[in-house]
Tab-separated table of C-alpha atoms and ligand atoms in Angstrom:
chain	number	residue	atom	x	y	z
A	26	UNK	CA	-36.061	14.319	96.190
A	27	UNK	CA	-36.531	16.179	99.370
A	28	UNK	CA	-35.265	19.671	99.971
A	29	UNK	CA	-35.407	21.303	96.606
A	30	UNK	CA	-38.810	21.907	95.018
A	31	UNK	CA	-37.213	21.845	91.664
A	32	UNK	CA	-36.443	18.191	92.326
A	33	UNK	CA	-39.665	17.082	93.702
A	34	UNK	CA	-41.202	14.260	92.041
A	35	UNK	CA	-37.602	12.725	90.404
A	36	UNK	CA	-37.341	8.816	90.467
A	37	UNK	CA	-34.479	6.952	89.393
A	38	UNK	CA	-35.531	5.949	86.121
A	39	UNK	CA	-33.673	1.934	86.993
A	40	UNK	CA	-35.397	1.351	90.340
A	41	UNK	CA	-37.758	4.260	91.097
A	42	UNK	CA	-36.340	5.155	94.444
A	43	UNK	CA	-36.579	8.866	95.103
A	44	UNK	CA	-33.613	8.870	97.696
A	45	UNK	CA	-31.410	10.507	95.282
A	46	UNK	CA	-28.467	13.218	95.260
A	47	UNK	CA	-28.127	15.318	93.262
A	48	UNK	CA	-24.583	15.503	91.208
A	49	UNK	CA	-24.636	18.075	88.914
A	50	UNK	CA	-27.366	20.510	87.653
A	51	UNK	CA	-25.716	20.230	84.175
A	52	UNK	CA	-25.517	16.498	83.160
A	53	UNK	CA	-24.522	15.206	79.382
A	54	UNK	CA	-26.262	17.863	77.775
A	55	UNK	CA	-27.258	21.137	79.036
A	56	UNK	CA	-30.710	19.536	79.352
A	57	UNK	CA	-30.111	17.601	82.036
A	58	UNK	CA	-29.312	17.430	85.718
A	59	UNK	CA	-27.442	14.485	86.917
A	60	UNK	CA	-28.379	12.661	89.606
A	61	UNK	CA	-27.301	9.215	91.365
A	62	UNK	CA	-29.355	6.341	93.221
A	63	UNK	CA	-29.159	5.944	96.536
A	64	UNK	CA	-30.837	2.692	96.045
A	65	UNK	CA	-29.380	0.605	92.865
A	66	UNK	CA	-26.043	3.367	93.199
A	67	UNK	CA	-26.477	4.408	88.977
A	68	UNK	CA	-25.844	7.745	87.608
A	69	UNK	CA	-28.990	9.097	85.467
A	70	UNK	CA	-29.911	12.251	84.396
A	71	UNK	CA	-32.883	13.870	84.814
A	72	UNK	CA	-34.645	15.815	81.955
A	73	UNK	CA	-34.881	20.079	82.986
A	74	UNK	CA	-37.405	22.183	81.459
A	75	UNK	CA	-40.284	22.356	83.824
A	76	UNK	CA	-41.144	25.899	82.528
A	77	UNK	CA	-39.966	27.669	85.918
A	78	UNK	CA	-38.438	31.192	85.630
A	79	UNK	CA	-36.205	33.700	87.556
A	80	UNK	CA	-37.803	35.825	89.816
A	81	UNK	CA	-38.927	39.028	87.803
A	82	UNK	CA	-40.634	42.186	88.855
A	83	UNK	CA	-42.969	41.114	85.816
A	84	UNK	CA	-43.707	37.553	86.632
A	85	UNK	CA	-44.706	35.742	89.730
A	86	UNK	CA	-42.015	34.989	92.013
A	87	UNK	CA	-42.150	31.413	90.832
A	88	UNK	CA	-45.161	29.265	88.904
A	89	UNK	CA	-46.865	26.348	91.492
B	16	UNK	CA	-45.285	63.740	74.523
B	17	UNK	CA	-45.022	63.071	70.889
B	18	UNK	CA	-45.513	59.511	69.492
B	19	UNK	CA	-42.291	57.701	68.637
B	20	UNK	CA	-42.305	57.039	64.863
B	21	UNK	CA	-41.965	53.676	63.798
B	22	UNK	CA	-38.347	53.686	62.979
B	23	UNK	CA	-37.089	54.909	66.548
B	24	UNK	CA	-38.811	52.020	68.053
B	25	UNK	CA	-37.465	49.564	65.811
B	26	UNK	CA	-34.643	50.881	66.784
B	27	UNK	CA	-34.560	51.400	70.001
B	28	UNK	CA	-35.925	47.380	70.258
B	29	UNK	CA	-32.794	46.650	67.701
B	30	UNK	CA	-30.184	48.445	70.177
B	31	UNK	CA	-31.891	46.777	73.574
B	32	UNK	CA	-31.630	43.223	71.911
B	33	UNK	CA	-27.828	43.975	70.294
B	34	UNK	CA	-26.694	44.826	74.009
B	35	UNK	CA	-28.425	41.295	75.468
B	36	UNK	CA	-26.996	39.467	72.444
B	37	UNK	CA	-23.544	41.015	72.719
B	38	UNK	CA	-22.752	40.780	76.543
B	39	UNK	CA	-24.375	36.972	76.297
B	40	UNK	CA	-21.653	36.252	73.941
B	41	UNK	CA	-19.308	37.929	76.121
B	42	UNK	CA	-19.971	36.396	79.322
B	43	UNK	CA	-20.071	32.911	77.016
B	44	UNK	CA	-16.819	33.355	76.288
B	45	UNK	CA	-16.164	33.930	80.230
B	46	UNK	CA	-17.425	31.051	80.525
B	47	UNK	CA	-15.470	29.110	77.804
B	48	UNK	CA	-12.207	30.570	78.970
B	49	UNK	CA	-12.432	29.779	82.992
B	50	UNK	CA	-13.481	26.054	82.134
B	51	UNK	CA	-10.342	25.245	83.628
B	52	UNK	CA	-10.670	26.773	87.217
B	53	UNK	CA	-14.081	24.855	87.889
B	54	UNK	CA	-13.251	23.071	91.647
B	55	UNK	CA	-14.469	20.166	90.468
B	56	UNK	CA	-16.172	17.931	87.675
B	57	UNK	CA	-19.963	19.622	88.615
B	58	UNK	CA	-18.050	23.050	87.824
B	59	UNK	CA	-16.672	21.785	84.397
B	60	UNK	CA	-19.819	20.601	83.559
B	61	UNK	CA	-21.775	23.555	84.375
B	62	UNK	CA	-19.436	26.537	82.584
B	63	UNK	CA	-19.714	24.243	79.737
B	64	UNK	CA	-22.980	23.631	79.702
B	65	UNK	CA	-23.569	27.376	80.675
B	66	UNK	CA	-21.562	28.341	77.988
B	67	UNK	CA	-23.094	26.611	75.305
B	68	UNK	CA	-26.462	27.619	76.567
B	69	UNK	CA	-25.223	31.181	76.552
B	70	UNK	CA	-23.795	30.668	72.544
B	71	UNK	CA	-27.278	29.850	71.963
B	72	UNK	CA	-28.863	32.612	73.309
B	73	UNK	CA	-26.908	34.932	71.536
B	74	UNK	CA	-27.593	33.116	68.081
B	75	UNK	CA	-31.394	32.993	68.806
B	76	UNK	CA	-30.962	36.634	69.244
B	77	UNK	CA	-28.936	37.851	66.282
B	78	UNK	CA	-31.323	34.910	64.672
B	79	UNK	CA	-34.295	37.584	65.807
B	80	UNK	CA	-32.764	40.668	64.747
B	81	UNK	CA	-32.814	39.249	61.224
B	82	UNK	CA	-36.366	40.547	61.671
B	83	UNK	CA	-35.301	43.794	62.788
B	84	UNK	CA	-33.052	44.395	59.105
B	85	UNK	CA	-30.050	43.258	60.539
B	86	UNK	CA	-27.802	40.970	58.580
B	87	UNK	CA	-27.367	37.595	60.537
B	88	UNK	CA	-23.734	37.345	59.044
B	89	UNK	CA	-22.870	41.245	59.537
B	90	UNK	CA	-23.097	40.484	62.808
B	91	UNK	CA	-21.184	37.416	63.409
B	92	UNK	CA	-18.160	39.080	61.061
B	93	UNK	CA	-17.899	42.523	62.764
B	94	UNK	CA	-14.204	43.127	63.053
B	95	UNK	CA	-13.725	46.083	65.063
B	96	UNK	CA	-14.314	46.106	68.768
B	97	UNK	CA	-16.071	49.863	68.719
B	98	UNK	CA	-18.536	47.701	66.624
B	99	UNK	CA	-19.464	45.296	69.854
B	100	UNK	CA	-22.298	46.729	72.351
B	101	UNK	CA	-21.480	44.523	75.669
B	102	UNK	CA	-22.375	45.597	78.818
B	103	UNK	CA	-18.519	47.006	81.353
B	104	UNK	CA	-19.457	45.261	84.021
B	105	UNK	CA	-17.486	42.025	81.981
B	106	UNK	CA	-14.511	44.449	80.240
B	107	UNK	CA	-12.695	43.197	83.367
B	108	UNK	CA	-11.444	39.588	83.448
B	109	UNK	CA	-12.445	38.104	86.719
B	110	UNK	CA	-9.417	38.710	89.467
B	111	UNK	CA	-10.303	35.186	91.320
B	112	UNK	CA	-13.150	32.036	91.937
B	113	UNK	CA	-15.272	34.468	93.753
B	114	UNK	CA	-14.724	37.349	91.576
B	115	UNK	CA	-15.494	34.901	88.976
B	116	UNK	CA	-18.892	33.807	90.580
B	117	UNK	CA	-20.067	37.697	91.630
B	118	UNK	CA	-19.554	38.489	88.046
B	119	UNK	CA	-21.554	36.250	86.500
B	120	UNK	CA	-24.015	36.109	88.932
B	121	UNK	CA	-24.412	39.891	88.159
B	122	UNK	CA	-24.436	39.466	84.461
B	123	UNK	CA	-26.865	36.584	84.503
B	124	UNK	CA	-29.241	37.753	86.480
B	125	UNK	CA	-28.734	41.672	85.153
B	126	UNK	CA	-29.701	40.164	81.636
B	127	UNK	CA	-32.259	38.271	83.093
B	128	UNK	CA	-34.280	41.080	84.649
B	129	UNK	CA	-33.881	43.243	81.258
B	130	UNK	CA	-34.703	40.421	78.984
B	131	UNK	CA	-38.397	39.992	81.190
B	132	UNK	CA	-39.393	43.203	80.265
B	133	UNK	CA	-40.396	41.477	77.008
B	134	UNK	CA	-42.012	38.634	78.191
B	135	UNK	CA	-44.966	40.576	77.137
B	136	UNK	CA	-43.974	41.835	73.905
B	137	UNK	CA	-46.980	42.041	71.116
B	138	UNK	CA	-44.733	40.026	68.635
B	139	UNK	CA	-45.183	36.973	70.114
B	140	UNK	CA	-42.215	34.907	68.616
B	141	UNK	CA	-40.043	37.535	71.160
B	142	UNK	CA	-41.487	36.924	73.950
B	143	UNK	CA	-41.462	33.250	73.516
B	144	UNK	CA	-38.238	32.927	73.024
B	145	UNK	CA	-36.854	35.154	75.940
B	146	UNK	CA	-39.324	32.611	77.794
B	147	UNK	CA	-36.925	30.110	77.061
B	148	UNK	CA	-34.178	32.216	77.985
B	149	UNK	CA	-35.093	32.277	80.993
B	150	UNK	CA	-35.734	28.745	81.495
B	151	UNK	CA	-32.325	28.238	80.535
B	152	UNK	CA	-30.942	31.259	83.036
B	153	UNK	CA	-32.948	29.869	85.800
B	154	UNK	CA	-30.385	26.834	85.981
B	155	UNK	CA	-27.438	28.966	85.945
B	156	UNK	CA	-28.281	31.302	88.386
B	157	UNK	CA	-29.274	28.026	90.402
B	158	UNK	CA	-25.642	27.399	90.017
B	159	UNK	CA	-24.513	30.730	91.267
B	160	UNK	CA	-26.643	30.037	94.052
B	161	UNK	CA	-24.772	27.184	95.040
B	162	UNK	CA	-22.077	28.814	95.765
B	163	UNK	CA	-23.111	31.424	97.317
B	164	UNK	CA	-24.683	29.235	99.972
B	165	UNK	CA	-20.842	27.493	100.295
B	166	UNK	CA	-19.504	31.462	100.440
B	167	UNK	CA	-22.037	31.940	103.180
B	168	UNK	CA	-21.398	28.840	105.147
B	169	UNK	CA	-17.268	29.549	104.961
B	170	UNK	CA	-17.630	32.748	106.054
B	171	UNK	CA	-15.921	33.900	103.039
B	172	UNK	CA	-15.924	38.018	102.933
B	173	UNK	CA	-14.349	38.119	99.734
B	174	UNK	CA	-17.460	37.196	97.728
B	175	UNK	CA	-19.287	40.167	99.009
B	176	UNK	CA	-16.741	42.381	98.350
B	177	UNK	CA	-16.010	41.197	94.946
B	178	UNK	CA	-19.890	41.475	94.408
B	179	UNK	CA	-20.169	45.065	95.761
B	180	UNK	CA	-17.443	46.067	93.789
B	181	UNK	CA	-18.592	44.860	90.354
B	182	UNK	CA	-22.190	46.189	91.257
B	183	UNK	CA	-22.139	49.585	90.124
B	184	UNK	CA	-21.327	48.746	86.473
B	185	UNK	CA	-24.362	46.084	86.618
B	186	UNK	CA	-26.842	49.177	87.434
B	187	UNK	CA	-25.005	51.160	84.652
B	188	UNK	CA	-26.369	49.038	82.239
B	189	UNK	CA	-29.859	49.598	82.983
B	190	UNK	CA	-29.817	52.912	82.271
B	191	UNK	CA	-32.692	54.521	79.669
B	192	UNK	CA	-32.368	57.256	77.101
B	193	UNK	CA	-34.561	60.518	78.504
B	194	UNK	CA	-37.814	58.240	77.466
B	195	UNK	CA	-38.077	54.889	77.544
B	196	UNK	CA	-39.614	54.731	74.254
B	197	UNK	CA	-40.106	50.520	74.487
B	198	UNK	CA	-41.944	50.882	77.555
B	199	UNK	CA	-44.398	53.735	76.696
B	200	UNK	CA	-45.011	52.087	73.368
B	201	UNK	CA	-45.886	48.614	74.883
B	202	UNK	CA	-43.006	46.966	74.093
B	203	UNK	CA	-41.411	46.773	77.653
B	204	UNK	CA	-43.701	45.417	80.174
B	205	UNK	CA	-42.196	47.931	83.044
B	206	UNK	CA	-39.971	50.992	82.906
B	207	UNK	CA	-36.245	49.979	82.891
B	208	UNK	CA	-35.822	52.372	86.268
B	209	UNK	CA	-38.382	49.862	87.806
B	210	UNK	CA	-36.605	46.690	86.533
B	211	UNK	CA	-33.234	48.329	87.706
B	212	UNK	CA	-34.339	48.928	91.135
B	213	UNK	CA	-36.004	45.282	91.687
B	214	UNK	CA	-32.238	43.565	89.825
B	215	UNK	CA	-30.725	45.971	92.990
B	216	UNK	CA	-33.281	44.505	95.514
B	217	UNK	CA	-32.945	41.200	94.198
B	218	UNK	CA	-28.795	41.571	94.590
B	219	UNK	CA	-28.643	42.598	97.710
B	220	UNK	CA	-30.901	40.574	99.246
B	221	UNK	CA	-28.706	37.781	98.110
B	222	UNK	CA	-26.466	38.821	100.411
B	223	UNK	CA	-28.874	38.031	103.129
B	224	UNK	CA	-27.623	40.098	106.237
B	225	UNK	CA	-24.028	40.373	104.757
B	226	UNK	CA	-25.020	43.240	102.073
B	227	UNK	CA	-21.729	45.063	101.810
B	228	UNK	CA	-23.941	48.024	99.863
B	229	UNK	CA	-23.388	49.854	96.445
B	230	UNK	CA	-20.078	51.283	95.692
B	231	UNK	CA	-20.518	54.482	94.103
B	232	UNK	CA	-22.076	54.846	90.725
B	233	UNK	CA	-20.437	53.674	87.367
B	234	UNK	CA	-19.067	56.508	85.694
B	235	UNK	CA	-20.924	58.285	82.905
B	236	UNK	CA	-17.747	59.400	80.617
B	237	UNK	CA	-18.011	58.475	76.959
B	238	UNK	CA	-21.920	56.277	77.616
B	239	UNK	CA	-23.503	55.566	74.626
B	240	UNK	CA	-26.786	55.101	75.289
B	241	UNK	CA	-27.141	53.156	72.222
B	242	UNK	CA	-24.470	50.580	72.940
B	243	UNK	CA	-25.424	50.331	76.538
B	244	UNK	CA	-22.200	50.949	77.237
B	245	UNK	CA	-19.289	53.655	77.919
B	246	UNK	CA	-15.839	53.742	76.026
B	247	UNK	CA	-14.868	50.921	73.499
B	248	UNK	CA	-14.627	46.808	73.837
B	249	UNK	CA	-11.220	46.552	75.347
B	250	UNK	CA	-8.865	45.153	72.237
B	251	UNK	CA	-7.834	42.150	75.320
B	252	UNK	CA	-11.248	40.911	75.381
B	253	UNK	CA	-12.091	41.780	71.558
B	254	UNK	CA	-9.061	39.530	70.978
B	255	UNK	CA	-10.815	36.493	72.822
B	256	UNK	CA	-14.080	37.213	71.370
B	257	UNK	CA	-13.733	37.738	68.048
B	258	UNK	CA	-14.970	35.188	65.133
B	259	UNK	CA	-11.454	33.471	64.397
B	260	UNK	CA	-12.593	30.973	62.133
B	261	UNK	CA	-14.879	32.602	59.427
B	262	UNK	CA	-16.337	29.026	58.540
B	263	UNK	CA	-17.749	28.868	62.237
B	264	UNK	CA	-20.797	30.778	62.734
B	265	UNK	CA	-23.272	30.304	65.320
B	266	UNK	CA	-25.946	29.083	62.834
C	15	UNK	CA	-46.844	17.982	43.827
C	16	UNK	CA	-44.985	17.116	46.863
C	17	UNK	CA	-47.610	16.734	50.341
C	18	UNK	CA	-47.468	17.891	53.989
C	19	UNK	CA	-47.882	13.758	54.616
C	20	UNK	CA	-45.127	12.851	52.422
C	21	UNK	CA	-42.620	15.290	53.981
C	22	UNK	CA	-43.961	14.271	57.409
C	23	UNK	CA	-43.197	10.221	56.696
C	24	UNK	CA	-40.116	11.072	55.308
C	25	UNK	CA	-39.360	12.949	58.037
C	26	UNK	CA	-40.264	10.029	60.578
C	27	UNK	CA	-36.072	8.820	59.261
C	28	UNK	CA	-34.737	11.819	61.167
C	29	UNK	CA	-33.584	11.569	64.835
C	30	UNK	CA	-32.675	13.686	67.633
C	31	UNK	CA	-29.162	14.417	67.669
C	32	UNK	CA	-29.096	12.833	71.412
C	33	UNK	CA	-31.474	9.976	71.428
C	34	UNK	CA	-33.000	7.744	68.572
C	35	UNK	CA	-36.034	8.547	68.588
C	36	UNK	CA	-37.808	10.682	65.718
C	37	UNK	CA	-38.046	14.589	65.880
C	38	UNK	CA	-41.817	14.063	65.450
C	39	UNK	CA	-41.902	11.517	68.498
C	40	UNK	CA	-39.967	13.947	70.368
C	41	UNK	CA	-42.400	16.836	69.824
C	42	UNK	CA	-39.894	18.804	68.291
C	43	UNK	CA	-41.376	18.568	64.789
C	44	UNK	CA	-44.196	21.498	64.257
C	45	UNK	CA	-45.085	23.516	60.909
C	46	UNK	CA	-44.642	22.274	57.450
C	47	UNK	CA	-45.593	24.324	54.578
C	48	UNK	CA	-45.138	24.100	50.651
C	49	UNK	CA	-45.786	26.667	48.273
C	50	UNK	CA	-46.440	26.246	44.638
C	51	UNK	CA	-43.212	26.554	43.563
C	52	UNK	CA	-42.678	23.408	45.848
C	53	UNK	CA	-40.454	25.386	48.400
C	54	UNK	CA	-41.086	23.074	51.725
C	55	UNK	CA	-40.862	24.592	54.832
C	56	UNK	CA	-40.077	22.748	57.766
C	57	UNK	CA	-40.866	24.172	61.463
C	58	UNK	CA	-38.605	22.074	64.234
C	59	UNK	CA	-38.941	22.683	68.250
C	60	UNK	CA	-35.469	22.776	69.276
C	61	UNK	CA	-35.774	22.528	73.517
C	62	UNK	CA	-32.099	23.769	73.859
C	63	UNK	CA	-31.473	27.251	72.825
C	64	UNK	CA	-27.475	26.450	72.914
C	65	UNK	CA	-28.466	22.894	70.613
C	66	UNK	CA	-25.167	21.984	69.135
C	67	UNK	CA	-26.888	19.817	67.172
C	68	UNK	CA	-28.747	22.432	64.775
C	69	UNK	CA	-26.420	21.848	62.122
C	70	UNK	CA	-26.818	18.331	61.751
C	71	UNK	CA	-30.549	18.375	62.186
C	72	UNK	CA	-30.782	21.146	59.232
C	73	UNK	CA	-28.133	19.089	57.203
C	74	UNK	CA	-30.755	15.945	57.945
C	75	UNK	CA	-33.683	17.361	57.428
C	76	UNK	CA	-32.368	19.082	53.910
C	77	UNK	CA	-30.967	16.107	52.653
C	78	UNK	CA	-34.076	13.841	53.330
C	79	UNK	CA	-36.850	16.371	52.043
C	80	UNK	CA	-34.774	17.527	49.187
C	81	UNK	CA	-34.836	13.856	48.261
C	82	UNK	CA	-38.644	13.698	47.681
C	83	UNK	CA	-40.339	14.184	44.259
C	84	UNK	CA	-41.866	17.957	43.497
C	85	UNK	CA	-39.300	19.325	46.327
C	86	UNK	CA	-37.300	22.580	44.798
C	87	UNK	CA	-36.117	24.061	48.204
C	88	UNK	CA	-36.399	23.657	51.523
C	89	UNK	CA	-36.081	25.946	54.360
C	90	UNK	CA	-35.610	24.662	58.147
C	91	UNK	CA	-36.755	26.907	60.583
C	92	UNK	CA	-35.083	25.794	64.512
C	93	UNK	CA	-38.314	27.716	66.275
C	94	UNK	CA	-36.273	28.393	68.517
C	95	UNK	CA	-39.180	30.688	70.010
C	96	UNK	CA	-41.498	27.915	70.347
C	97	UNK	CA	-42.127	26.532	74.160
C	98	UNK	CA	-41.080	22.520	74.607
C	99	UNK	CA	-41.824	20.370	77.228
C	100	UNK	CA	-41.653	17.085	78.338
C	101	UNK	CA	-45.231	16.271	77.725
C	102	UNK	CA	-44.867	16.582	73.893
C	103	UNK	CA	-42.389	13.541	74.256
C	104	UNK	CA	-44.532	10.268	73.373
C	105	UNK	CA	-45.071	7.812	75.686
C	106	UNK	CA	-42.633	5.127	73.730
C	107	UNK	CA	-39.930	7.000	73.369
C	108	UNK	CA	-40.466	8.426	77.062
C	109	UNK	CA	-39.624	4.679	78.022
C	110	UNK	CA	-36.845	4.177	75.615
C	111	UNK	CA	-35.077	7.463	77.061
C	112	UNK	CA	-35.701	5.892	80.615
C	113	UNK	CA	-33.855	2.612	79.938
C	114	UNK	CA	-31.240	4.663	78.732
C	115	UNK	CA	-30.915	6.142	81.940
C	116	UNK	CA	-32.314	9.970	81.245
C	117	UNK	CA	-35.364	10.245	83.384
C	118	UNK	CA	-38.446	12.136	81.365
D	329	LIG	ZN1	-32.131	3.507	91.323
C-alpha cells in the first residue's frame, strides 16, 4: 500500500493485490487493521505488531 | 549527593508506575464512555479497541507492581478517590470532538514519553513490557493523527485551542521531586525535565505552523509529588471509574 | 512425575481465543516448569496487552494441565512482558489465518 510506510508490503490475503484502502486501523480485534481490496472488493484485516514505536527522546525516531 | 537507599527507589519506581497505571485506566474509561460520539464506524472501532488496549495496560501494570509489594487486588478495590494517582490533565470531561481528540492525544502521548524512560530499565521484564506498550500506543496516536490531519485540512481553530488549553496540565505531570532519584540510579534512561521538554517539542510541532503556544503553567496548589497529581480524583469521575462489580477484575 | 513433554502435548488441545490454531503454533506458548511438588508452571506470550481472552486461556490451560497425572497446581503466567511477533506464527497456521481473511 502506497503512502504509509506502516502499510508497505500488505497484500490482500484472497487475491494478493496491494491496491488496497485502508478502513480502519482497529479491525476485529485490537490486533488488526482493516483493510479492503481494490481488486476482488473483500474486507480483511491485516495483522499489527511490526515492533515500531513512538517517537522518544530515548529511541530512534522510528526503526527501518 | 547521598545514595538513595533501596527502599526510596522502590518507591519512587512504585509511585512513577501507580501514576501510568492510574491515568491509563482513566483515560480507558474516556474512552469507554465517548464510544458513542465516534463520527463513524472507524471511530467506534478504534475507542473500543483503544480502550481495551488501554484496560490492558493498566492490568499489566498493577500485574508488575505485584513485584513492587503491592497487592494486585488492593489495587483494583480501592474505594476512595484520594486513593487514585491520575494525572489533571483528564479530571475534566472533554467539552467537545476536538476537545475530545486534544485530550487524548495529550494523555497518550504524555504517557508515552514517561513510560520510555524505562525502556532501559535493568529489570528486564519492565522494560519489555513498556516495549509493548508502546507498540500498542503507536496505533492510537496514529489515530489521533488522523484527525489532526482532517483538523488541519478544515481549517478547524478549535483543535488548537482546545490543545493549548489542556497543555499546561500535560507538562504538570512531568514534574520530578528535587532529585530524580530513578534517573540518577539507572532506572530512568533520561531526566524527566529532558523527557518533558522533548513531549513539549513533540506537541507543538504537531501543530505544524498553527502552534497556538503554552497557556500558562498548571497550578502548583495541593501537588503531591507522589501522586503526580494536585488536589483529589474528582468524586464525578471517581463515580465512573470505580470497580462496580467486585467479581470483575482486570485479571 | 508429570514431564515438560507431557504438559506441552497436552497443551497442543488449547487454542487461541481468536483463531484455531494452538497457542504453541501461534508462538504464544514459552516456559514450562515443574517443581517437585509437581506445581507446573506454564509461561504464555499473550501479543495483546488489552487480551480479553486471558481468562479463558488461564481457565483452558488450568483445566487441561490439572487433568494430567503427577499435576498438584498449576500456575499460568500471561508474559505479558515478553515481545511477539508475527514470525513466531508457523507457517500452517499463517495460511489458515490467511484463508480466513486476516493477513499475517
Ligand atoms: Zn483482493
Amino acid at each position: 500500500m502506497s503512502g504509509d510506510r506502516d502499510f508497505a508490503g500488505v497484500r490482500c490475503p484472497h487475491c494478493a493485490s496491494e491496491a488496497l484502502t485502508m478502513v480502519s486501523l482497529f479491525g476485529s480485534s485490537v490486533s488488526e487493521v482493516m483493510f479492503r481490496c481494490g481488486q476482488c472488493r473483500t474486507v480483511f484485516n491485516w495483522v499489527k505488531w511490526r515492533g515500531t514505536l513512538p517517537p522518544t527522546p530515548t529511541v530512534p525516531d522510528r526503526p527501518s | 549527593m547521598t545514595t538513595p537507599d533501596k527502599d526510596a527507589l522502590g518507591e519512587a519506581l512504585r509511585n512513577d508506575l501507580l501514576a501510568l497505571a492510574d491515568s491509563k485506566l482513566v483515560l480507558a474509561n474516556w474512552y469507554t464512555t465517548c464510544v458513542h460520539n465516534g463520527r463513524s464506524l472507524p471511530d467506534f472501532a478504534a475507542l473500543l479497541g483503544m480502550a481495551t488496549a488501554t484496560f490492558g495496560h493498566t492490568r499489566a501494570l498493577y500485574l508488575y507492581l505485584v513485584n513492587l509489594g503491592c497487592d494486585y487486588d488492593g489495587l483494583e478495590r480501592r474505594a476512595q478517590p484520594a486513593a487514585f494517582c491520575s494525572m489533571n490533565l483528564l479530571d475534566r470531561p472533554p467539552e467537545d470532538w476536538e476537545d475530545f481528540i486534544a485530550t487524548v492525544y495529550l494523555a497518550e502521548l504524555a504517557m508515552w514519553t514517561f513510560a520510555s524512560g524505562f525502556l532501559g530499565h535493568p529489570d528486564r521484564p519492565l522494560a519489555g513490557l513498556i516495549r509493548k506498550i508502546g507498540e500498542e500506543s503507536y496505533f492510537h496516536l496514529k489515530y489521533c493523527q488522523g484527525w489532526q490531519s482532517i483538523f488541519t485540512e478544515t481549517g478547524n481553530r478549535r483543535y488548537g485551542a482546545a490543545l493549548a488549553a489542556r497543555l499546561p496540565a500535560a507538562l504538570a505531570w512531568f514534574r520530578a521531586q528535587e532529585d530524580d532519584l530513578l534517573q540518577a540510579a539507572g532506572q530512568r534512561d533520561l531526566p524527566l525535565s529532558t523527557l518533558c521538554q522533548s513531549y513539549r517539542a513533540e506537541v507543538l510541532n504537531s501543530l505544524g505552523g498553527a502552534s497556538a503556544g503554552d497557556g500558562p503553567p498548571a497550578s502548583l496548589d495541593g501537588w503531591d509529588p507522589q501522586r503526580r497529581r494536585a488536589g483529589t480524583m474528582p468524586q464525578r469521575l471517581f463515580e465512573i471509574i470505580r470497580l462496580k462489580d467486585p467479581g470483575a477484575v482486570l485479571r | 512425575m508429570v514431564t515438560v513433554d507431557a504438559v506441552r502435548e497436552a497443551l497442543e488441545t488449547v487454542e487461541d481465543p481468536h483463531v484455531p490454531v494452538s497457542l504453541r503454533r501461534m508462538g504464544m506458548l514459552r516456559d514450562i516448569a515443574i517443581d517437585d511438588g509437581g506445581v507446573v508452571q506454564v509461561q504464555l506470550c499473550i501479543p495483546c496487552l488489552g487480551c480479553p481472552g486471558v481468562t479463558l486461556l488461564r481457565e483452558a490451560i488450568e483445566q487441561c494441565v490439572t487433568a494430567l497425572p503427577g499435576v498438584s497446581r498449576v500456575v499460568v503466567d500471561a508474559g505479558f512482558f515478553l515481545p511477539w511477533s508475527r514470525d513466531m506464527v508457523d507457517a500452517e497456521a499463517k495460511a489458515l489465518m490467511r484463508t480466513s481473511g486476516i493477513q499475517i
